Coordinates of C-alpha atoms in Angstrom, one line a residue:
X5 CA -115.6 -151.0 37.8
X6 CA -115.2 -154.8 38.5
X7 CA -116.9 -157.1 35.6
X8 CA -120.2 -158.4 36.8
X9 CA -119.6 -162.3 38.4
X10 CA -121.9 -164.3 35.9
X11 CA -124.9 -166.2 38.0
X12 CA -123.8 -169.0 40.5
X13 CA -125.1 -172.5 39.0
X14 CA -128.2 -173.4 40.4
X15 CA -128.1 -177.3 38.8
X16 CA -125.5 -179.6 38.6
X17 CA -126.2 -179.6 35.2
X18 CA -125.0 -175.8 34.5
X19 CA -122.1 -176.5 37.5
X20 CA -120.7 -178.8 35.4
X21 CA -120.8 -176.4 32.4
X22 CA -119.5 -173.8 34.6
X23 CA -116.5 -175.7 35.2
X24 CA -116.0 -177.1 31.8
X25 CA -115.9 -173.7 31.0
X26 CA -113.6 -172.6 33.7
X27 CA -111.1 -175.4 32.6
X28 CA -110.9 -174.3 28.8
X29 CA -110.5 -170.5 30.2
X30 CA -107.8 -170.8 32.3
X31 CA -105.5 -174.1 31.7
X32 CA -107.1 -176.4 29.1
X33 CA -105.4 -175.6 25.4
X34 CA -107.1 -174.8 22.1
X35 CA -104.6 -175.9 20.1
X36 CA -101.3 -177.9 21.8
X37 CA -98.0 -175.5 22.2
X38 CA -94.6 -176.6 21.6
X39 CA -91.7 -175.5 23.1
X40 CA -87.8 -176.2 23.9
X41 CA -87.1 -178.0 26.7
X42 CA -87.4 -175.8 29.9
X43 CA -85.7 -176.5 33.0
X44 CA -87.5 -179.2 35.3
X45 CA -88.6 -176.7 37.7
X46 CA -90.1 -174.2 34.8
X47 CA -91.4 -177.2 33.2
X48 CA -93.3 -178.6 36.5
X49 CA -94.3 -174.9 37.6
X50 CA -95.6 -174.1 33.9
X51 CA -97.1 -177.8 32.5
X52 CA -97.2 -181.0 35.8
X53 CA -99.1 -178.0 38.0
X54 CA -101.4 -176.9 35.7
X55 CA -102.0 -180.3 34.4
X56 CA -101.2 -178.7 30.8
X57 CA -100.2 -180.8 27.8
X58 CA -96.9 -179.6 26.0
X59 CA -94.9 -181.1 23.0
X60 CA -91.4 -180.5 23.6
X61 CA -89.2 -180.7 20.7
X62 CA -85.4 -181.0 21.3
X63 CA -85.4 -183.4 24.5
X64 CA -83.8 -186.5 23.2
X65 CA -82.0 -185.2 20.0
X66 CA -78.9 -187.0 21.2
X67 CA -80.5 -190.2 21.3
X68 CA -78.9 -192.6 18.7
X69 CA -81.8 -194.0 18.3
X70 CA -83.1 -191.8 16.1
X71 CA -80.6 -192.5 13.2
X72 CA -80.2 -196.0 13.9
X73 CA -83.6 -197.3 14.7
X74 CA -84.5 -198.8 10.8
X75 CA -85.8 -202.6 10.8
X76 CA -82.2 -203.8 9.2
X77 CA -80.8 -202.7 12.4
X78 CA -83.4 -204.2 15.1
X79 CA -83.2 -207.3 13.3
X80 CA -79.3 -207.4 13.7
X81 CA -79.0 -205.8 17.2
X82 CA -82.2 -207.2 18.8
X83 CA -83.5 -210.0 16.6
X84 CA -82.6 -212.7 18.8
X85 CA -84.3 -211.1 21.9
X86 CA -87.8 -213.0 23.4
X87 CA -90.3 -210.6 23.4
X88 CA -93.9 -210.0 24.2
X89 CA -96.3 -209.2 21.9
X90 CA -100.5 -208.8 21.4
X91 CA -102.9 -210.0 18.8
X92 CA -105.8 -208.2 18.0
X93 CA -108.5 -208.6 15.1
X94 CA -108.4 -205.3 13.6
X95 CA -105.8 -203.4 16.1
X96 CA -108.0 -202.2 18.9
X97 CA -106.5 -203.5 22.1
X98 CA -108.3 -203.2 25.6
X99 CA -111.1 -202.1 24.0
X100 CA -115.0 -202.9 24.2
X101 CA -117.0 -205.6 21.7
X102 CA -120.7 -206.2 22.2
X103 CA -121.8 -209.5 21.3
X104 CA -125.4 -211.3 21.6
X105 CA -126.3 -208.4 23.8
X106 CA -123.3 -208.2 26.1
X107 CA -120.7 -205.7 26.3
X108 CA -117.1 -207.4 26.9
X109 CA -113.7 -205.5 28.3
X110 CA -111.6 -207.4 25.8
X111 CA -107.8 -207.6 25.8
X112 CA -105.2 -208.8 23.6
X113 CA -104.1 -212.1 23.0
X114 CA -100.5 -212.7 23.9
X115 CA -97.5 -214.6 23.4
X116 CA -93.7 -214.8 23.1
X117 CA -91.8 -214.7 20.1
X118 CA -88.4 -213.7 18.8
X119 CA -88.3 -209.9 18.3
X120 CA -86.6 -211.4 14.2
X121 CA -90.4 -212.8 13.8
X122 CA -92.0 -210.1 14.5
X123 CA -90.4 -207.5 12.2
X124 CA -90.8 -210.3 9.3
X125 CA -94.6 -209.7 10.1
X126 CA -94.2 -205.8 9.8
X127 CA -92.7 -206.2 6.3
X128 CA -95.1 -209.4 4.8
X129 CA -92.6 -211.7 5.4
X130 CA -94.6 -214.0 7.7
X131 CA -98.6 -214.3 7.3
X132 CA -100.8 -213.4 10.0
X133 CA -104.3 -212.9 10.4
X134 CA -105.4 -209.3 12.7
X135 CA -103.2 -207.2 13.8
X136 CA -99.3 -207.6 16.5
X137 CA -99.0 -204.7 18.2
X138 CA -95.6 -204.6 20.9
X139 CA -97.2 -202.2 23.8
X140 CA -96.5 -204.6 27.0
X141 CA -96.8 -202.3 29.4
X142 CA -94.7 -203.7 31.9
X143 CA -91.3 -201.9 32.0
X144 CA -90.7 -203.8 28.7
X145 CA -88.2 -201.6 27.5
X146 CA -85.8 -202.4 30.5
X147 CA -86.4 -205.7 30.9
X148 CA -86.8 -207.7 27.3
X149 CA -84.7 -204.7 25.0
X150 CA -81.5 -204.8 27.1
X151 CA -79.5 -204.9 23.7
X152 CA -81.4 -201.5 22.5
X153 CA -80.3 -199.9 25.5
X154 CA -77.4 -197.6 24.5
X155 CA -79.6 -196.5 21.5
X156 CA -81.7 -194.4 24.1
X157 CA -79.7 -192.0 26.6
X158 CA -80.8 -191.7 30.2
X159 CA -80.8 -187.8 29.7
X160 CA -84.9 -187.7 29.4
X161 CA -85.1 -190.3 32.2
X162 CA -83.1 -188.2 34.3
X163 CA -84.5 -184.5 33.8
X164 CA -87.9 -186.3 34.1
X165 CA -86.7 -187.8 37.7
X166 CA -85.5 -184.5 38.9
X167 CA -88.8 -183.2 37.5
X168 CA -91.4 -185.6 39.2
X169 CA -89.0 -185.8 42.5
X170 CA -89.5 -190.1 41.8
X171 CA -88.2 -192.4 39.3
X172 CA -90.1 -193.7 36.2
X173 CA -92.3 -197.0 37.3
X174 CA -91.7 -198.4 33.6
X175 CA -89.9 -197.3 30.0
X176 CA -91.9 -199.1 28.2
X177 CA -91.2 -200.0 24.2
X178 CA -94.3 -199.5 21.6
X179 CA -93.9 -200.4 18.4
X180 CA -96.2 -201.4 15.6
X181 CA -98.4 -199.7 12.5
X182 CA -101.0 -197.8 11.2
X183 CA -103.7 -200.3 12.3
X184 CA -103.2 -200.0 15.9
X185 CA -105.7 -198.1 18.1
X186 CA -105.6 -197.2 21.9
X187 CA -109.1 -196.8 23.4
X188 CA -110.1 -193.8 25.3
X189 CA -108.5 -194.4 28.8
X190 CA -107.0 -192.6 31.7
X191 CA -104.1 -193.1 33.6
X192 CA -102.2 -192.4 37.2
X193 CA -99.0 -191.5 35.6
X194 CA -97.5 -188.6 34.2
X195 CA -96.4 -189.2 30.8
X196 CA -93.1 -188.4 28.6
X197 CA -93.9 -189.9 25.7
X198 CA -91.0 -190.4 22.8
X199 CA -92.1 -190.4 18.9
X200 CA -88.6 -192.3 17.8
X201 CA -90.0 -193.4 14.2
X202 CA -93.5 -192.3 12.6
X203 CA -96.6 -189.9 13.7
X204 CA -98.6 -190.7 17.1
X205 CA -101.9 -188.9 17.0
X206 CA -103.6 -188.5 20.9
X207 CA -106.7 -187.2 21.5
X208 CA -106.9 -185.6 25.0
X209 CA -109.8 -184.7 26.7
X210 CA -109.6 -182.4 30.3
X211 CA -110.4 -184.4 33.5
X212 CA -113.1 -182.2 34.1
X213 CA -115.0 -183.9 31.3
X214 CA -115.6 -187.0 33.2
X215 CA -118.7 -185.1 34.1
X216 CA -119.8 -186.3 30.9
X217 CA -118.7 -189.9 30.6
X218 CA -120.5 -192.9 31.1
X219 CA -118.8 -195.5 31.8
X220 CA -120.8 -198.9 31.4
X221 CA -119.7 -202.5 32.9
X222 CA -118.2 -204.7 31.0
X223 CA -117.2 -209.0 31.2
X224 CA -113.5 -209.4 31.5
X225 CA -112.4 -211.2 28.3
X226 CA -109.3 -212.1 26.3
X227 CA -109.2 -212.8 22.4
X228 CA -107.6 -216.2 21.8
X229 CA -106.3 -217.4 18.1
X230 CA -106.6 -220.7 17.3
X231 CA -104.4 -221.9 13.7
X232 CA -106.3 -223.9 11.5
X233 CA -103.1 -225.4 10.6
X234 CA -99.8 -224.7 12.6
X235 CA -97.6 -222.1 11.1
X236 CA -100.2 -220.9 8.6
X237 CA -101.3 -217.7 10.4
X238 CA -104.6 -218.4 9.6
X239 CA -107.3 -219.1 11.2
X240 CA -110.1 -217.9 14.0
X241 CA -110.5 -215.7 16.9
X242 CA -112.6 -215.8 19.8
X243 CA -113.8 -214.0 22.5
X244 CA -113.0 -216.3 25.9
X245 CA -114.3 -214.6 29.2
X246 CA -111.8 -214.1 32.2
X247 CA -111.8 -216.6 35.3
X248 CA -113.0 -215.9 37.5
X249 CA -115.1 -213.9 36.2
X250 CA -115.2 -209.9 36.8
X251 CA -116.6 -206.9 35.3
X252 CA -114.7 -203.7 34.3
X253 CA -115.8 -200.5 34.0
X254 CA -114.9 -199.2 30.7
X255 CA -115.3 -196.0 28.4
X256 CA -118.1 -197.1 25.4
X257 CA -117.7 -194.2 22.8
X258 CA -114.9 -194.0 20.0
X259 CA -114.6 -190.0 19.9
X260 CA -113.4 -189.9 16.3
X261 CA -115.6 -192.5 14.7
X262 CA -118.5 -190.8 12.7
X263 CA -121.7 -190.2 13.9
X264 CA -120.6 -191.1 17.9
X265 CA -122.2 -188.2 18.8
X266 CA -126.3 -189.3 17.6
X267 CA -125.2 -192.7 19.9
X268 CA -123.8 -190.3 22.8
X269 CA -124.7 -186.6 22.8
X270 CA -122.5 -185.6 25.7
X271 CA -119.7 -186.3 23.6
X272 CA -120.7 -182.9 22.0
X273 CA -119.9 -181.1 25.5
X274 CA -116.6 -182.4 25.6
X275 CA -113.3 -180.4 24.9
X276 CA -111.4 -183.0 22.6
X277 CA -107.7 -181.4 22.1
X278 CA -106.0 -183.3 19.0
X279 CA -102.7 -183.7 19.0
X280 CA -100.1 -184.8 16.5
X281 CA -96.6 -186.0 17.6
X282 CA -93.6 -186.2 15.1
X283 CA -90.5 -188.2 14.9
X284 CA -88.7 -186.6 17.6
X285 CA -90.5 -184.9 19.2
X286 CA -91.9 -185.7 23.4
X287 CA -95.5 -185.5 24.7
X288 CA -96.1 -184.4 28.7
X289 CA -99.3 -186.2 28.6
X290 CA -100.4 -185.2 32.5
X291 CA -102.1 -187.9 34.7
X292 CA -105.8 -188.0 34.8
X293 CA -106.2 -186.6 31.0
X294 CA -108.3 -188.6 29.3
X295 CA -106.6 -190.1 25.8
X296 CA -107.1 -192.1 22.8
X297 CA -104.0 -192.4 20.5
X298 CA -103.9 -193.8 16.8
X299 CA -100.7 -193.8 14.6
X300 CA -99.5 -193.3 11.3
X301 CA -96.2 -195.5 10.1
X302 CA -93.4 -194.4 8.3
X303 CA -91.8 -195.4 4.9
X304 CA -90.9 -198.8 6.5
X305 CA -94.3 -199.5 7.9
X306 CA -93.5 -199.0 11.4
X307 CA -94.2 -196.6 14.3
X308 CA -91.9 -196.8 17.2
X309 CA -91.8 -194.5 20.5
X310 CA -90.7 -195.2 24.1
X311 CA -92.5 -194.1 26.9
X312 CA -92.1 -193.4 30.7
X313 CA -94.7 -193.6 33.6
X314 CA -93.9 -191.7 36.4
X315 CA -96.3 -191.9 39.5
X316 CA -98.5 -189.2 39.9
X317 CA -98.6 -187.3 43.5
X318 CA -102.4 -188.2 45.3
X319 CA -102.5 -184.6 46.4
X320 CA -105.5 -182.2 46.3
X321 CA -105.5 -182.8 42.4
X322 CA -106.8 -186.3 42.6
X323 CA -109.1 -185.7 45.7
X324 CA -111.4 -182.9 43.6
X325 CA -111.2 -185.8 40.6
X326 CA -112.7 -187.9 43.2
X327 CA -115.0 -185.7 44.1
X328 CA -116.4 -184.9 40.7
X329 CA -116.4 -188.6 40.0
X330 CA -118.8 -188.9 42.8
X331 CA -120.7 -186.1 42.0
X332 CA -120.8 -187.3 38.4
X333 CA -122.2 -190.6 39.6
X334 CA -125.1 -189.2 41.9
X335 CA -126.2 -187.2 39.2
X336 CA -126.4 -190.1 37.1
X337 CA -128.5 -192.2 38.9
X338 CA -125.5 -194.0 39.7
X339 CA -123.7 -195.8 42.8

């Protein structure tokens, strides 16, 4: 005898429960699985079609990267290189700050510099107040590390391409230490994600828990430092707001700071999945998943990964994230 079909929701409340539920039973992880690297077809039937997070732990073991990449050798290969780097107070880029009873969407401070300065920063060699952080999203990688290229083989690019069916939108560089934080975000990529030196740790959270988010509006800002004397790496930040001015709709909860769930209850419906990621080893982090990543440096104070975006495919996927987004909303109360 068939298993009785449990009771059809009769709220959008207990619908989305229902499919929170559904999600965790049938594709969304406990705990995340690692495995060698499949072919690009078992790897988009089993992981990109399901949406599923894997760590996969032997797909750039060739990469001379990983035995060369120490700060003695940046500095000699890349030193000279301009590159582009952010300045945060404490290491929270793109992230909200509520001042005088406003919430502001504020990003990172940025400038050019010689790569040589900045790994003088990393080991106390030049005096800064807050916190660089390389993470230009931007195709970086290819266009300001040109001398770092033959340190990273195109063999993950490649089974990545014939993966996707497209080629990456941007390799992207990221490199800095234990103080940097990455909001919770989404994005409209899917992700291979490179731990080259140090730990990245990403908590994911299904798409089906936008159900649960509230996203509030926020002023468009940018921190600027100003030098009390020049050279001194001292001095003041401030919050200056965008122009023209625009609002952005942003995420307001820190899911692993204490007590966020007395400020935000729903957090306590979501299905956080926390994930470390080791020197050499690669994340599939799958579009749409919801993520906040820390990191933890190694013995030279440093965490360094390369990344690569590949556009997602706008199929049926993103039309029932739409969907739910708009259900979400009504439900709310909101527009």
């Amino acid at each position: 005898m068939d298993a009785e079909e449990p009771a059809a929701p009769s709220t959008l409340s207990e619908a989305f429960q229902r499919l929170s539920m559904d999600m965790k039973d049938f594709c969304w992880p406990n705990e995340i699985e690692r495995i060698q690297k499949p072919s690009p077809a078992e790897f988009y039937r089993e992981y990109v079609a399901a949406n599923k997070p894997v760590i996969i732990m032997n797909a750039f073991d060739d990469w001379p990267a990983l035995k060369r990449w120490d700060l003695d050798y940046l500095r000699k290969k890349a030193g000279a290189l301009q590159i582009s780097i952010d300045l945060t107070p404490a290491g929270h880029g793109d992230c909200i700050v509520e001042k005088d009873g406003k919430n502001y969407f504020v990003k990172p401070m940025q400038y050019k510099t010689r790569f040589a300065n900045y790994i003088d920063y990393l080991v106390g060699k030049r005096k800064q107040e807050g916190v660089y952080y390389l993470q230009k999203q931007n195709d970086n990688f290819r266009l300001e590390f040109q001398l770092l290229h033959n340190d990273v083989l195109p063999n993950v690019q490649q089974w990545g391409e014939e993966a996707f069916g497209v080629s990456p939108d941007a390799v992207n560089l990221w490199m800095g230490d234990s103080r940097a934080v990455s909001s919770m975000h989404k994005d409209f990529y899917e992700n291979l994600y490179c731990v080259v030196r140090g730990q990245k740790h990403f908590t994911l959270l299904p798409p089906t828990d936008l159900a649960y988010i509230n996203y509030v509006d926020c002023i468009g800002a940018t921190y600027n430092f100003a030098e009390r004397e020049p050279g001194s790496g001292e001095g003041t930040f401030a919050i200056n707001v965008d122009e023209p001015q625009h609002t952005v709709p942003w995420i307001p909860f820190d899911i692993e700071r204490e007590g966020e769930d007395i400020k935000y209850p729903e957090i306590k419906r979501m299905s956080p999945l926390r994930i470390t990621v080791n020197e050499g080893e690669m994340l599939y982090l799958p579009s749409l998943n919801f993520h906040r990543v820390a990191q933890t440096s190694d013995a030279e104070g440093k965490v360094l990964a390369i990344n690569y975006w590949f556009d997602m495919k706008f199929d049926i996927k993103y039309a029932y994230f739409q969907f739910l987004d708009h259900v979400a909303r009504i439900s709310k109360g909101k527009k």
